[in-house]
Coordinates of C-alpha atoms in Angstrom, one line a residue:
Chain A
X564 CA -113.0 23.4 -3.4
X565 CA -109.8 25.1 -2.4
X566 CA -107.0 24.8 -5.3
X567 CA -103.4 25.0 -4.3
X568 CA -103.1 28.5 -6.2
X569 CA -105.7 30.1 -3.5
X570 CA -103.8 31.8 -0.4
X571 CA -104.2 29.6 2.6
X572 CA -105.6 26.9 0.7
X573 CA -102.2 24.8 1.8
X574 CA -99.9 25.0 -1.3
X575 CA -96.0 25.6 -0.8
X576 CA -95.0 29.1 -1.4
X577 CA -91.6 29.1 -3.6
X578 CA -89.9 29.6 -0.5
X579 CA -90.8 26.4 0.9
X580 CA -89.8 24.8 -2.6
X581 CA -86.5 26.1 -2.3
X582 CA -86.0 25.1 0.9
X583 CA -87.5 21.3 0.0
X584 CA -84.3 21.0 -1.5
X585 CA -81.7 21.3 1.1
X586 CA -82.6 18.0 3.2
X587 CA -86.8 18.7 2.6
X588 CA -89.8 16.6 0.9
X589 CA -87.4 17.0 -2.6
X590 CA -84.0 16.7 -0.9
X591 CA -81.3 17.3 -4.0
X592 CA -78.0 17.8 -3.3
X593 CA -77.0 18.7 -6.6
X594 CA -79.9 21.6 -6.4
X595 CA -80.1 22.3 -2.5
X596 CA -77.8 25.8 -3.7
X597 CA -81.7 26.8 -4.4
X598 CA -82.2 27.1 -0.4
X599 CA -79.5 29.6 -0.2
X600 CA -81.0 32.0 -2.9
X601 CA -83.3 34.9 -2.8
X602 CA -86.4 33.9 -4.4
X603 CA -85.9 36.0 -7.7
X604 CA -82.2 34.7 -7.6
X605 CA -83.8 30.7 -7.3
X606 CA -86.6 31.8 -10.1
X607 CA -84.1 33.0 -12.7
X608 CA -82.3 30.1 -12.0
X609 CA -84.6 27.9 -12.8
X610 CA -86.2 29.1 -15.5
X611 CA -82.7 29.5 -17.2
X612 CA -82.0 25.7 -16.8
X613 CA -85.7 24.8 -18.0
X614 CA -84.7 27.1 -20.9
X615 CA -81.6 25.5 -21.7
X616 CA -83.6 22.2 -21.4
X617 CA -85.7 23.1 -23.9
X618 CA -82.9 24.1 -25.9
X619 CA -81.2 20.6 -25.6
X620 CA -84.2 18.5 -26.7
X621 CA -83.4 19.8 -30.4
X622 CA -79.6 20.4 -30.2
X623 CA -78.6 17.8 -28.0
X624 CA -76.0 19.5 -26.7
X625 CA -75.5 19.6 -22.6
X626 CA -72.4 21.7 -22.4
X627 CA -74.8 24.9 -21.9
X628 CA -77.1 23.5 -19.6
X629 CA -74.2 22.2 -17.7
X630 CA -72.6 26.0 -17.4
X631 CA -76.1 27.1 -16.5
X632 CA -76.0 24.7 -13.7
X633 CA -72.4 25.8 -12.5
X634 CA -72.4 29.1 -12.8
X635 CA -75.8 29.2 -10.6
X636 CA -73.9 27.2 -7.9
X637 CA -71.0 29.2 -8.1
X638 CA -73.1 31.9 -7.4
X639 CA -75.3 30.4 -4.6
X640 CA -72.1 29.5 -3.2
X641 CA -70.3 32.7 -3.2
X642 CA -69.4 34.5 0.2
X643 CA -71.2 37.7 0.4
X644 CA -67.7 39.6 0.7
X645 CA -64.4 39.5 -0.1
X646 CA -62.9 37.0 1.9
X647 CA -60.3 37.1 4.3
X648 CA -58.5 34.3 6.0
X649 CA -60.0 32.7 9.2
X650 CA -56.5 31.3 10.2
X651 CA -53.4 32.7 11.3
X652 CA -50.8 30.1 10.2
X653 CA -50.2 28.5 7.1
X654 CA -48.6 25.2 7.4
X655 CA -46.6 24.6 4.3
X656 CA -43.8 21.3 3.9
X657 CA -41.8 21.6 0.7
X658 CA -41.4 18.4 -1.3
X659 CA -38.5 16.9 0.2
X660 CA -37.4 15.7 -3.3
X661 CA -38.4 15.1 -7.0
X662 CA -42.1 13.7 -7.4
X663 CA -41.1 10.5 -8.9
X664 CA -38.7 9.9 -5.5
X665 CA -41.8 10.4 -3.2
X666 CA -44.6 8.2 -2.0
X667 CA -48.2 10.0 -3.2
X668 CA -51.7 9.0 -1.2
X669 CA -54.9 9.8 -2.5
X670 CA -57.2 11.0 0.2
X671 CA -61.0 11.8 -0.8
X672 CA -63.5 13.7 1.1
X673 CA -66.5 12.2 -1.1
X674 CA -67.8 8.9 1.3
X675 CA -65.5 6.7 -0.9
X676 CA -65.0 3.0 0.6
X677 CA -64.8 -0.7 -1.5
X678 CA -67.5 -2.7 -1.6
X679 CA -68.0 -5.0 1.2
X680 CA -66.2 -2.6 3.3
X681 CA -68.6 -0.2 4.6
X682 CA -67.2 2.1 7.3
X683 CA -71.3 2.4 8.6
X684 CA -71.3 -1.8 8.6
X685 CA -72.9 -4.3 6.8
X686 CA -76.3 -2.6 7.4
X687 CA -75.0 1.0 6.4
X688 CA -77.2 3.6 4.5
X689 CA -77.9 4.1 1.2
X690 CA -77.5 7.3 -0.2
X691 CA -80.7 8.2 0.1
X692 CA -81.0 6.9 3.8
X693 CA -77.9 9.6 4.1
X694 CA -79.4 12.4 3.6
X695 CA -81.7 12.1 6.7
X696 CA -78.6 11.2 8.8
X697 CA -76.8 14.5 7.7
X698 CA -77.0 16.1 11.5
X699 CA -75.5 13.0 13.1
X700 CA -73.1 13.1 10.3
X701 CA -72.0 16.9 11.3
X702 CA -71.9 15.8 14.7
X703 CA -69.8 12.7 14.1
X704 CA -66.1 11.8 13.8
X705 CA -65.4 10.5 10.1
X706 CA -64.0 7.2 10.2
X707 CA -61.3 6.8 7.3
X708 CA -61.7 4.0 5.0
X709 CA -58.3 2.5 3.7
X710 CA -58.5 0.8 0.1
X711 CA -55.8 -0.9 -1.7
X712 CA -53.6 0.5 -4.6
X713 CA -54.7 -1.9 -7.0
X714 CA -58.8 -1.8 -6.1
X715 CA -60.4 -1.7 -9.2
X716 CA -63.2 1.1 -9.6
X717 CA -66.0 -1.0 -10.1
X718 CA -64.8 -2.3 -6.2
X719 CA -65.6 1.0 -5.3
X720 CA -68.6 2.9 -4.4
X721 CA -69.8 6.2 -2.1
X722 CA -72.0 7.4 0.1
X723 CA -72.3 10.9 1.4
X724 CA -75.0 13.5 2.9
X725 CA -73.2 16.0 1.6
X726 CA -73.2 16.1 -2.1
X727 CA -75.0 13.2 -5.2
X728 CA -72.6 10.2 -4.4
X729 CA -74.8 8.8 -7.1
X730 CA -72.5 10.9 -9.0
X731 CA -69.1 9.0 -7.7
X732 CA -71.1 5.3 -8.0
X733 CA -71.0 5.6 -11.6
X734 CA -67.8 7.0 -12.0
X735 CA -65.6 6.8 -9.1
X736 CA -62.9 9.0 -10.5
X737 CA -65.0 11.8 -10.5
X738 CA -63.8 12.1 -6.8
X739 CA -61.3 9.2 -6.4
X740 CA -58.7 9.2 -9.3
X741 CA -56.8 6.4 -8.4
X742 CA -57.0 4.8 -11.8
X743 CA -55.6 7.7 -13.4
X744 CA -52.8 7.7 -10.8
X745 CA -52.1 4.2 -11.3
X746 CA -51.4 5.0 -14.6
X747 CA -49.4 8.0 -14.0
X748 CA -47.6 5.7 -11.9
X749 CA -47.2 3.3 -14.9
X750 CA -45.4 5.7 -16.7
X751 CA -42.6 6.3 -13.6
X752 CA -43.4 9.9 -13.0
X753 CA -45.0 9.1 -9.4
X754 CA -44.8 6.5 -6.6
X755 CA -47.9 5.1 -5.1
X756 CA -48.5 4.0 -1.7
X757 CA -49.9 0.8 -1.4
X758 CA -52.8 2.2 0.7
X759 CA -55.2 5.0 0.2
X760 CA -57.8 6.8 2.0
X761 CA -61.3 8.3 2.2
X762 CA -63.6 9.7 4.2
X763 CA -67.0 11.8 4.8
X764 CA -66.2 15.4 4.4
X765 CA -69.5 16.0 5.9
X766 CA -68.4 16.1 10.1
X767 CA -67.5 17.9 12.9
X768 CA -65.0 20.4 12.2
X769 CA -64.0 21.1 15.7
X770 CA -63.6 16.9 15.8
X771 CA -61.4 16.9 12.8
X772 CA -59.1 19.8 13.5
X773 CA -58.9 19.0 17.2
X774 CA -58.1 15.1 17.1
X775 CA -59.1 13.0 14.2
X776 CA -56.5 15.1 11.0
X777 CA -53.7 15.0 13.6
X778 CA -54.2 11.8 14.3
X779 CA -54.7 10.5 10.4
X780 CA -51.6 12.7 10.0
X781 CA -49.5 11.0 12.3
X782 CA -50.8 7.7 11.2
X783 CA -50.1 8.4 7.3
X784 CA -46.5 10.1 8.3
X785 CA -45.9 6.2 9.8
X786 CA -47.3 4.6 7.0
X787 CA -44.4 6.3 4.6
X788 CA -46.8 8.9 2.8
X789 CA -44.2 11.2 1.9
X790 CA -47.3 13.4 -0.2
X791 CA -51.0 13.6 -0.6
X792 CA -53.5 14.5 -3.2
X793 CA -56.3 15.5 -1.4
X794 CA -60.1 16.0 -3.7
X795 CA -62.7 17.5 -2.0
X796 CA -67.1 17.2 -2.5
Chain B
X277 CA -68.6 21.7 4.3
X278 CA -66.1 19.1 2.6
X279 CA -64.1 21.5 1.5
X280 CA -63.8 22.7 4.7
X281 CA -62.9 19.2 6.1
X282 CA -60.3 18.6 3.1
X283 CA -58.7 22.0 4.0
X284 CA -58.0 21.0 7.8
X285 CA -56.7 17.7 6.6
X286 CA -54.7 19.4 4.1
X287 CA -53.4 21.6 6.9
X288 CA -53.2 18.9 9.4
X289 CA -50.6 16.5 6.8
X290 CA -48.6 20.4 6.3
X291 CA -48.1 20.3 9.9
X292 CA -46.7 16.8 10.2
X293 CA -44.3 17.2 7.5
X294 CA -46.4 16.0 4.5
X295 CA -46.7 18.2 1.6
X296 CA -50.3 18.0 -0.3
X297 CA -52.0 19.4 -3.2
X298 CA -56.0 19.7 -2.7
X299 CA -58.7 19.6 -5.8
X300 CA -61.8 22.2 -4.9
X301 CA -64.2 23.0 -7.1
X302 CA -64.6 26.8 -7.6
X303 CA -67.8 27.1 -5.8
X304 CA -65.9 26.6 -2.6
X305 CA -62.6 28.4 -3.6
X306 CA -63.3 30.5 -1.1
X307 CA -63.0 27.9 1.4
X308 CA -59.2 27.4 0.2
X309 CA -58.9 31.2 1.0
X310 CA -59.9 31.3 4.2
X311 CA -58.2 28.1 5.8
X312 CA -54.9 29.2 3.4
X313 CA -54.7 25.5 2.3
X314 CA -51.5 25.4 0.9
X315 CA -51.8 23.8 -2.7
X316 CA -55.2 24.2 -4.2
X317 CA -56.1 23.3 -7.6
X318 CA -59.9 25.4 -8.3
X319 CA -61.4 23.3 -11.3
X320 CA -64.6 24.5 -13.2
X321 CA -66.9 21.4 -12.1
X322 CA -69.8 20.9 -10.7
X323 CA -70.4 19.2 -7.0
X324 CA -69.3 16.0 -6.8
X325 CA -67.0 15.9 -9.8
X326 CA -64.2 17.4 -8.5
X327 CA -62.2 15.5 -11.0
X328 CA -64.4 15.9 -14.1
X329 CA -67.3 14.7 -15.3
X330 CA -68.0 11.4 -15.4
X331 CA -66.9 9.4 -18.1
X332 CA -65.0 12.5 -19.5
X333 CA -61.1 10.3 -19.1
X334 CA -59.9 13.1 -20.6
X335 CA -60.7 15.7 -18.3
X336 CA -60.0 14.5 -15.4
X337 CA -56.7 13.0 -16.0
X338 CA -55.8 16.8 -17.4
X339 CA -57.2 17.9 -13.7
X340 CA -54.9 14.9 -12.3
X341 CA -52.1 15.8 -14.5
X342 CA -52.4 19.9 -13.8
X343 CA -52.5 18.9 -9.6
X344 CA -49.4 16.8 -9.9
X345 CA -47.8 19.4 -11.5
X346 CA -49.3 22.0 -8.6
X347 CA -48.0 19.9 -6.1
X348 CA -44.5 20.1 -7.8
X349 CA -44.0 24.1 -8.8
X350 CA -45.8 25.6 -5.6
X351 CA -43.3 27.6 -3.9
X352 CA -45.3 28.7 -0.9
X353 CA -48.6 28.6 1.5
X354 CA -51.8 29.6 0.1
X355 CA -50.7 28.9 -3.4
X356 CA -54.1 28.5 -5.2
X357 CA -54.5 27.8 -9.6
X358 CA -57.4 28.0 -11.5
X359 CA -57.2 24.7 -13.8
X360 CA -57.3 25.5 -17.4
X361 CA -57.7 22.6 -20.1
X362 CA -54.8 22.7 -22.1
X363 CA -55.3 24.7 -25.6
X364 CA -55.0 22.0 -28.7

Protein backbone atom coordinates (compact mmCIF):
# COMPACT_ATOMS: atom_id res chain seq x y z
CA UNK A 1 0.00 0.00 0.00
CA UNK A 2 1.35 3.36 -1.01
CA UNK A 3 2.41 5.60 2.28
CA UNK A 4 2.45 9.35 1.90
CA UNK A 5 6.38 9.29 2.31
CA UNK A 6 6.70 7.24 -1.23
CA UNK A 7 7.13 9.73 -4.28
CA UNK A 8 3.92 9.95 -6.23
CA UNK A 9 2.11 8.13 -3.68
CA UNK A 10 0.04 11.70 -3.24
CA UNK A 11 1.51 13.33 -0.14
CA UNK A 12 2.10 17.21 -0.12
CA UNK A 13 5.60 18.11 -0.73
CA UNK A 14 6.70 21.09 1.83
CA UNK A 15 6.06 23.33 -0.78
CA UNK A 16 2.48 22.66 -1.01
CA UNK A 17 2.47 22.94 3.00
CA UNK A 18 3.80 26.32 2.75
CA UNK A 19 1.62 27.37 0.37
CA UNK A 20 -1.59 25.70 2.42
CA UNK A 21 -1.06 28.53 4.43
CA UNK A 22 -1.67 31.63 2.50
CA UNK A 23 -5.56 31.04 1.76
CA UNK A 24 -4.92 26.83 1.20
CA UNK A 25 -6.36 23.57 3.08
CA UNK A 26 -4.51 25.20 6.47
CA UNK A 27 -5.27 28.89 5.76
CA UNK A 28 -3.32 30.95 8.81
CA UNK A 29 -2.91 34.29 8.53
CA UNK A 30 -0.74 34.65 11.33
CA UNK A 31 1.63 31.90 9.53
CA UNK A 32 0.81 32.50 5.65
CA UNK A 33 4.57 34.49 5.79
CA UNK A 34 5.57 30.61 5.34
CA UNK A 35 4.27 30.90 1.51
CA UNK A 36 6.66 33.60 0.82
CA UNK A 37 9.76 31.59 2.02
CA UNK A 38 12.23 29.39 0.39
CA UNK A 39 11.74 26.07 1.64
CA UNK A 40 14.98 25.90 3.88
CA UNK A 41 13.99 29.58 5.04
CA UNK A 42 10.13 28.01 5.98
CA UNK A 43 12.06 24.77 7.59
CA UNK A 44 14.33 26.68 9.85
CA UNK A 45 11.47 28.51 10.73
CA UNK A 46 9.62 26.14 11.93
CA UNK A 47 11.73 24.05 13.58
CA UNK A 48 12.95 27.19 15.53
CA UNK A 49 9.28 27.88 16.84
CA UNK A 50 8.68 24.03 17.60
CA UNK A 51 12.08 24.44 19.52
CA UNK A 52 11.09 27.26 21.40
CA UNK A 53 7.80 25.36 22.08
CA UNK A 54 9.43 22.79 23.57
CA UNK A 55 11.34 25.22 25.48
CA UNK A 56 8.07 26.83 26.95
CA UNK A 57 6.42 23.65 28.14
CA UNK A 58 9.12 23.75 31.18
CA UNK A 59 9.79 27.57 31.52
CA UNK A 60 6.62 28.96 30.66
CA UNK A 61 7.81 31.70 29.28
CA UNK A 62 6.40 32.98 25.67
CA UNK A 63 8.49 36.15 25.23
CA UNK A 64 11.06 33.90 23.10
CA UNK A 65 8.72 32.10 21.16
CA UNK A 66 6.93 35.33 20.46
CA UNK A 67 10.40 36.92 19.04
CA UNK A 68 10.87 33.74 17.12
CA UNK A 69 7.61 34.39 15.52
CA UNK A 70 8.32 38.12 14.70
CA UNK A 71 11.52 38.08 13.67
CA UNK A 72 10.50 35.17 11.04
CA UNK A 73 7.73 37.55 9.73
CA UNK A 74 9.90 40.35 9.61
CA UNK A 75 11.94 38.52 7.54
CA UNK A 76 9.32 36.85 5.30
CA UNK A 77 8.21 40.22 4.93
CA UNK A 78 11.23 42.11 3.97
CA UNK A 79 11.60 43.61 0.38
CA UNK A 80 14.32 42.00 -1.38
CA UNK A 81 16.23 45.49 -1.74
CA UNK A 82 16.67 48.58 -0.33
CA UNK A 83 13.65 50.39 -0.88
CA UNK A 84 13.06 53.42 -2.63
CA UNK A 85 9.91 55.47 -2.74
CA UNK A 86 7.04 54.55 -5.30
CA UNK A 87 5.65 58.24 -4.94
CA UNK A 88 6.71 61.51 -5.96
CA UNK A 89 4.90 63.76 -3.47
CA UNK A 90 4.64 63.77 0.09
CA UNK A 91 1.60 65.31 1.44
CA UNK A 92 2.35 66.69 4.77
CA UNK A 93 -0.31 69.33 7.03
CA UNK A 94 1.38 70.69 10.08
CA UNK A 95 -0.78 70.59 13.25
CA UNK A 96 -2.59 73.68 13.05
CA UNK A 97 -2.28 74.07 16.86
CA UNK A 98 -1.43 72.42 20.27
CA UNK A 99 -2.74 68.64 20.47
CA UNK A 100 -5.10 69.25 23.26
CA UNK A 101 -6.83 72.33 20.82
CA UNK A 102 -7.48 69.75 18.03
CA UNK A 103 -10.11 67.20 17.25
CA UNK A 104 -8.19 63.45 16.94
CA UNK A 105 -10.17 60.43 14.96
CA UNK A 106 -9.08 56.98 15.24
CA UNK A 107 -9.19 55.30 11.84
CA UNK A 108 -8.31 51.41 11.75
CA UNK A 109 -7.47 49.37 8.85
CA UNK A 110 -8.22 45.90 10.89
CA UNK A 111 -12.20 45.06 9.77
CA UNK A 112 -13.27 46.92 13.08
CA UNK A 113 -17.20 47.66 13.25
CA UNK A 114 -19.79 47.36 16.63
CA UNK A 115 -21.73 44.68 17.00
CA UNK A 116 -25.00 44.72 15.27
CA UNK A 117 -23.50 46.86 12.73
CA UNK A 118 -21.90 44.84 10.24
CA UNK A 119 -20.74 46.75 7.12
CA UNK A 120 -21.23 43.02 5.10
CA UNK A 121 -25.12 42.96 6.74
CA UNK A 122 -26.82 40.94 9.09
CA UNK A 123 -25.75 37.75 7.21
CA UNK A 124 -21.98 38.87 7.00
CA UNK A 125 -18.99 36.43 7.23
CA UNK A 126 -17.21 35.08 9.87
CA UNK A 127 -13.76 35.28 10.01
CA UNK A 128 -13.25 32.17 8.76
CA UNK A 129 -15.88 32.57 5.89
CA UNK A 130 -13.37 35.77 5.09
CA UNK A 131 -10.60 34.18 4.20
CA UNK A 132 -12.28 32.58 1.14
CA UNK A 133 -13.71 35.98 0.17
CA UNK A 134 -10.15 37.58 0.12
CA UNK A 135 -10.17 38.16 -3.89
CA UNK A 136 -13.49 39.89 -3.90
CA UNK A 137 -12.19 41.73 -1.02
CA UNK A 138 -9.02 42.99 -3.22
CA UNK A 139 -11.36 43.81 -5.79
CA UNK A 140 -13.82 45.62 -3.63
CA UNK A 141 -14.28 49.23 -2.29
CA UNK A 142 -13.99 49.21 1.65
CA UNK A 143 -16.99 50.51 3.11
CA UNK A 144 -16.08 52.62 6.42
CA UNK A 145 -17.79 51.76 9.52
CA UNK A 146 -18.43 54.76 11.88
CA UNK A 147 -18.64 53.85 15.78
CA UNK A 148 -19.35 56.11 18.50
CA UNK A 149 -16.77 57.71 21.02
CA UNK A 150 -18.13 56.13 23.92
CA UNK A 151 -18.67 52.30 22.29
CA UNK A 152 -17.45 50.14 24.77
CA UNK A 153 -14.87 47.36 23.55
CA UNK A 154 -16.74 44.50 24.26
CA UNK A 155 -19.47 46.37 21.47
CA UNK A 156 -16.84 45.84 19.22
CA UNK A 157 -15.60 43.13 17.13
CA UNK A 158 -13.48 42.44 13.55
CA UNK A 159 -13.45 40.67 10.64
CA UNK A 160 -10.70 40.71 8.10
CA UNK A 161 -9.08 38.39 5.19
CA UNK A 162 -6.14 39.92 5.73
CA UNK A 163 -4.65 39.20 8.96
CA UNK A 164 -6.21 36.82 12.60
CA UNK A 165 -9.18 39.26 13.48
CA UNK A 166 -9.57 36.58 16.07
CA UNK A 167 -6.70 38.48 17.44
CA UNK A 168 -8.68 42.05 17.63
CA UNK A 169 -12.12 40.01 18.91
CA UNK A 170 -10.45 39.36 22.13
CA UNK A 171 -8.85 42.42 22.51
CA UNK A 172 -10.00 45.18 20.34
CA UNK A 173 -7.22 47.54 21.29
CA UNK A 174 -4.83 45.58 19.76
CA UNK A 175 -5.85 47.49 16.54
CA UNK A 176 -8.55 49.98 17.77
CA UNK A 177 -7.30 51.91 20.87
CA UNK A 178 -10.09 53.95 21.55
CA UNK A 179 -10.25 53.10 25.20
CA UNK A 180 -6.85 54.14 25.72
CA UNK A 181 -7.69 57.40 23.92
CA UNK A 182 -10.63 57.94 25.87
CA UNK A 183 -8.61 58.00 28.63
CA UNK A 184 -5.95 60.19 27.29
CA UNK A 185 -8.73 62.30 26.61
CA UNK A 186 -9.75 62.09 30.39
CA UNK A 187 -6.77 63.50 31.38
CA UNK A 188 -7.24 66.85 28.90
CA UNK A 189 -4.15 66.26 26.74
CA UNK A 190 -6.37 65.36 23.56
CA UNK A 191 -9.90 66.06 22.06
CA UNK A 192 -11.93 63.26 20.71
CA UNK A 193 -14.31 63.32 17.90
CA UNK A 194 -17.46 62.01 18.63
CA UNK A 195 -17.17 59.63 15.66
CA UNK A 196 -14.59 57.21 14.65
CA UNK A 197 -13.79 55.01 11.81
CA UNK A 198 -12.71 51.63 10.41
CA UNK A 199 -12.34 49.81 7.60
CA UNK A 200 -10.90 46.56 5.65
CA UNK A 201 -7.39 47.35 4.77
CA UNK A 202 -7.57 44.40 2.49
CA UNK A 203 -9.03 46.33 -1.08
CA UNK A 204 -8.41 47.74 -4.16
CA UNK A 205 -5.68 50.13 -4.03
CA UNK A 206 -6.41 51.76 -7.30
CA UNK A 207 -10.29 52.10 -5.70
CA UNK A 208 -8.93 53.70 -2.60
CA UNK A 209 -6.37 56.12 -3.97
CA UNK A 210 -8.51 57.08 -6.85
CA UNK A 211 -12.07 57.75 -5.14
CA UNK A 212 -12.92 56.16 -1.86
CA UNK A 213 -9.54 58.18 0.68
CA UNK A 214 -10.52 61.38 -1.11
CA UNK A 215 -13.75 61.04 -0.58
CA UNK A 216 -13.44 59.71 3.35
CA UNK A 217 -11.09 62.72 3.41
CA UNK A 218 -13.44 65.24 2.38
CA UNK A 219 -16.12 63.66 4.48
CA UNK A 220 -13.89 63.57 7.86
CA UNK A 221 -12.48 67.36 6.96
CA UNK A 222 -16.62 68.20 7.26
CA UNK A 223 -17.05 66.21 10.11
CA UNK A 224 -14.38 68.67 12.18
CA UNK A 225 -11.46 66.01 12.24
CA UNK A 226 -8.85 68.42 12.72
CA UNK A 227 -6.18 64.98 13.14
CA UNK A 228 -6.07 61.27 12.72
CA UNK A 229 -4.42 58.27 14.29
CA UNK A 230 -4.40 55.93 11.76
CA UNK A 231 -3.23 51.76 12.92
CA UNK A 232 -2.69 49.53 10.26
CA UNK A 233 -3.12 45.12 10.01
CA UNK B 1 -1.71 45.05 1.90
CA UNK B 2 -3.31 47.16 4.90
CA UNK B 3 -0.46 48.91 5.32
CA UNK B 4 -0.61 49.85 2.01
CA UNK B 5 -4.28 50.98 2.26
CA UNK B 6 -3.53 52.95 5.75
CA UNK B 7 -0.69 54.75 3.88
CA UNK B 8 -3.01 56.15 1.00
CA UNK B 9 -5.50 57.16 3.57
CA UNK B 10 -2.82 58.57 5.55
CA UNK B 11 -1.79 60.49 2.34
CA UNK B 12 -5.23 61.12 1.19
CA UNK B 13 -6.26 63.15 4.99
CA UNK B 14 -2.41 65.00 4.27
CA UNK B 15 -3.81 66.21 1.17
CA UNK B 16 -7.06 67.66 2.53
CA UNK B 17 -5.46 69.45 5.28
CA UNK B 18 -5.60 66.76 8.00
CA UNK B 19 -2.41 65.98 9.73
CA UNK B 20 -2.13 62.05 10.88
CA UNK B 21 0.16 59.82 12.63
CA UNK B 22 0.03 56.05 11.26
CA UNK B 23 0.95 52.76 13.60
CA UNK B 24 2.77 49.98 11.23
CA UNK B 25 4.26 47.14 12.46
CA UNK B 26 7.89 46.72 11.34
CA UNK B 27 7.28 43.95 9.01
CA UNK B 28 5.67 46.47 6.68
CA UNK B 29 7.90 49.52 7.50
CA UNK B 30 8.85 49.30 4.23
CA UNK B 31 5.52 50.03 3.03
CA UNK B 32 5.74 53.52 5.02
CA UNK B 33 8.93 54.05 2.87
CA UNK B 34 7.73 53.74 -0.20
CA UNK B 35 4.28 55.64 -0.01
CA UNK B 36 6.45 58.44 2.22
CA UNK B 37 3.50 58.32 4.76
CA UNK B 38 4.14 61.19 6.61
CA UNK B 39 4.04 60.18 10.50
CA UNK B 40 4.76 56.57 11.08
CA UNK B 41 5.24 55.01 14.25
CA UNK B 42 7.13 51.19 13.37
CA UNK B 43 6.31 49.09 16.66
CA UNK B 44 7.95 45.59 17.32
CA UNK B 45 4.51 43.53 17.11
CA UNK B 46 3.33 40.91 15.48
CA UNK B 47 0.26 41.07 12.77
CA UNK B 48 -2.69 42.16 14.01
CA UNK B 49 -1.42 43.84 17.17
CA UNK B 50 -0.35 46.77 15.93
CA UNK B 51 -0.99 48.25 19.29
CA UNK B 52 0.43 45.49 21.52
CA UNK B 53 -0.38 42.41 22.56
CA UNK B 54 -3.47 41.69 23.78
CA UNK B 55 -4.20 42.18 27.18
CA UNK B 56 -0.63 43.84 27.63
CA UNK B 57 -2.59 47.74 28.80
CA UNK B 58 0.67 48.67 29.28
CA UNK B 59 2.09 48.34 26.04
CA UNK B 60 -0.11 49.51 24.09
CA UNK B 61 -1.08 52.62 25.75
CA UNK B 62 3.06 53.32 25.71
CA UNK B 63 2.55 52.71 21.67
CA UNK B 64 -0.62 55.18 22.01
CA UNK B 65 1.23 57.49 24.15
CA UNK B 66 4.76 57.37 21.85
CA UNK B 67 2.17 58.07 18.42
CA UNK B 68 0.61 61.02 20.14
CA UNK B 69 3.67 62.32 20.80
CA UNK B 70 4.86 61.47 16.93
CA UNK B 71 2.07 63.20 15.75
CA UNK B 72 3.05 66.35 17.87
CA UNK B 73 7.18 66.70 17.25
CA UNK B 74 7.20 65.51 13.50
CA UNK B 75 8.56 68.36 11.58
CA UNK B 76 8.28 67.00 8.10
CA UNK B 77 7.00 64.22 5.39
CA UNK B 78 8.29 60.81 5.61
CA UNK B 79 9.03 61.21 9.28
CA UNK B 80 9.18 57.52 10.44
CA UNK B 81 10.22 56.26 14.58
CA UNK B 82 10.93 53.04 15.68
CA UNK B 83 8.86 52.71 19.13
CA UNK B 84 10.95 51.99 21.98
CA UNK B 85 9.33 50.99 25.50
CA UNK B 86 10.37 53.43 27.83
CA UNK B 87 13.54 52.36 30.11
CA UNK B 88 12.27 51.97 34.00
Amino acid sequence: MATAEEPGAGGMSFEEFRQSFYYGSRADMQFKYLARMSDDAAADTIAALLRKLGEVFDTGDLDDLRQVAFEAQVSAYAPPESVEPDVDDAPFTPLPADLPDLRLALISAGGVFVVGDDPMGPDGPTQQEALALIKEFLRGAPTLSRIPVDTPPEQLTARHPGYDAATAQRDIETVFPLTHLRAIADDGRIRLTDEHYAFTGATSHTRLRKEVAPRWAEHMAARDVDAAFLVAT
Amino acid sequence: MCHGSVGLVARALEAAGVPTVSVFVRAFRHTAVKLRVPRVLVTPHLMGRTIGPVNDGARQRQVVEAALRLLEDAKGPGTLSEFAPPTS
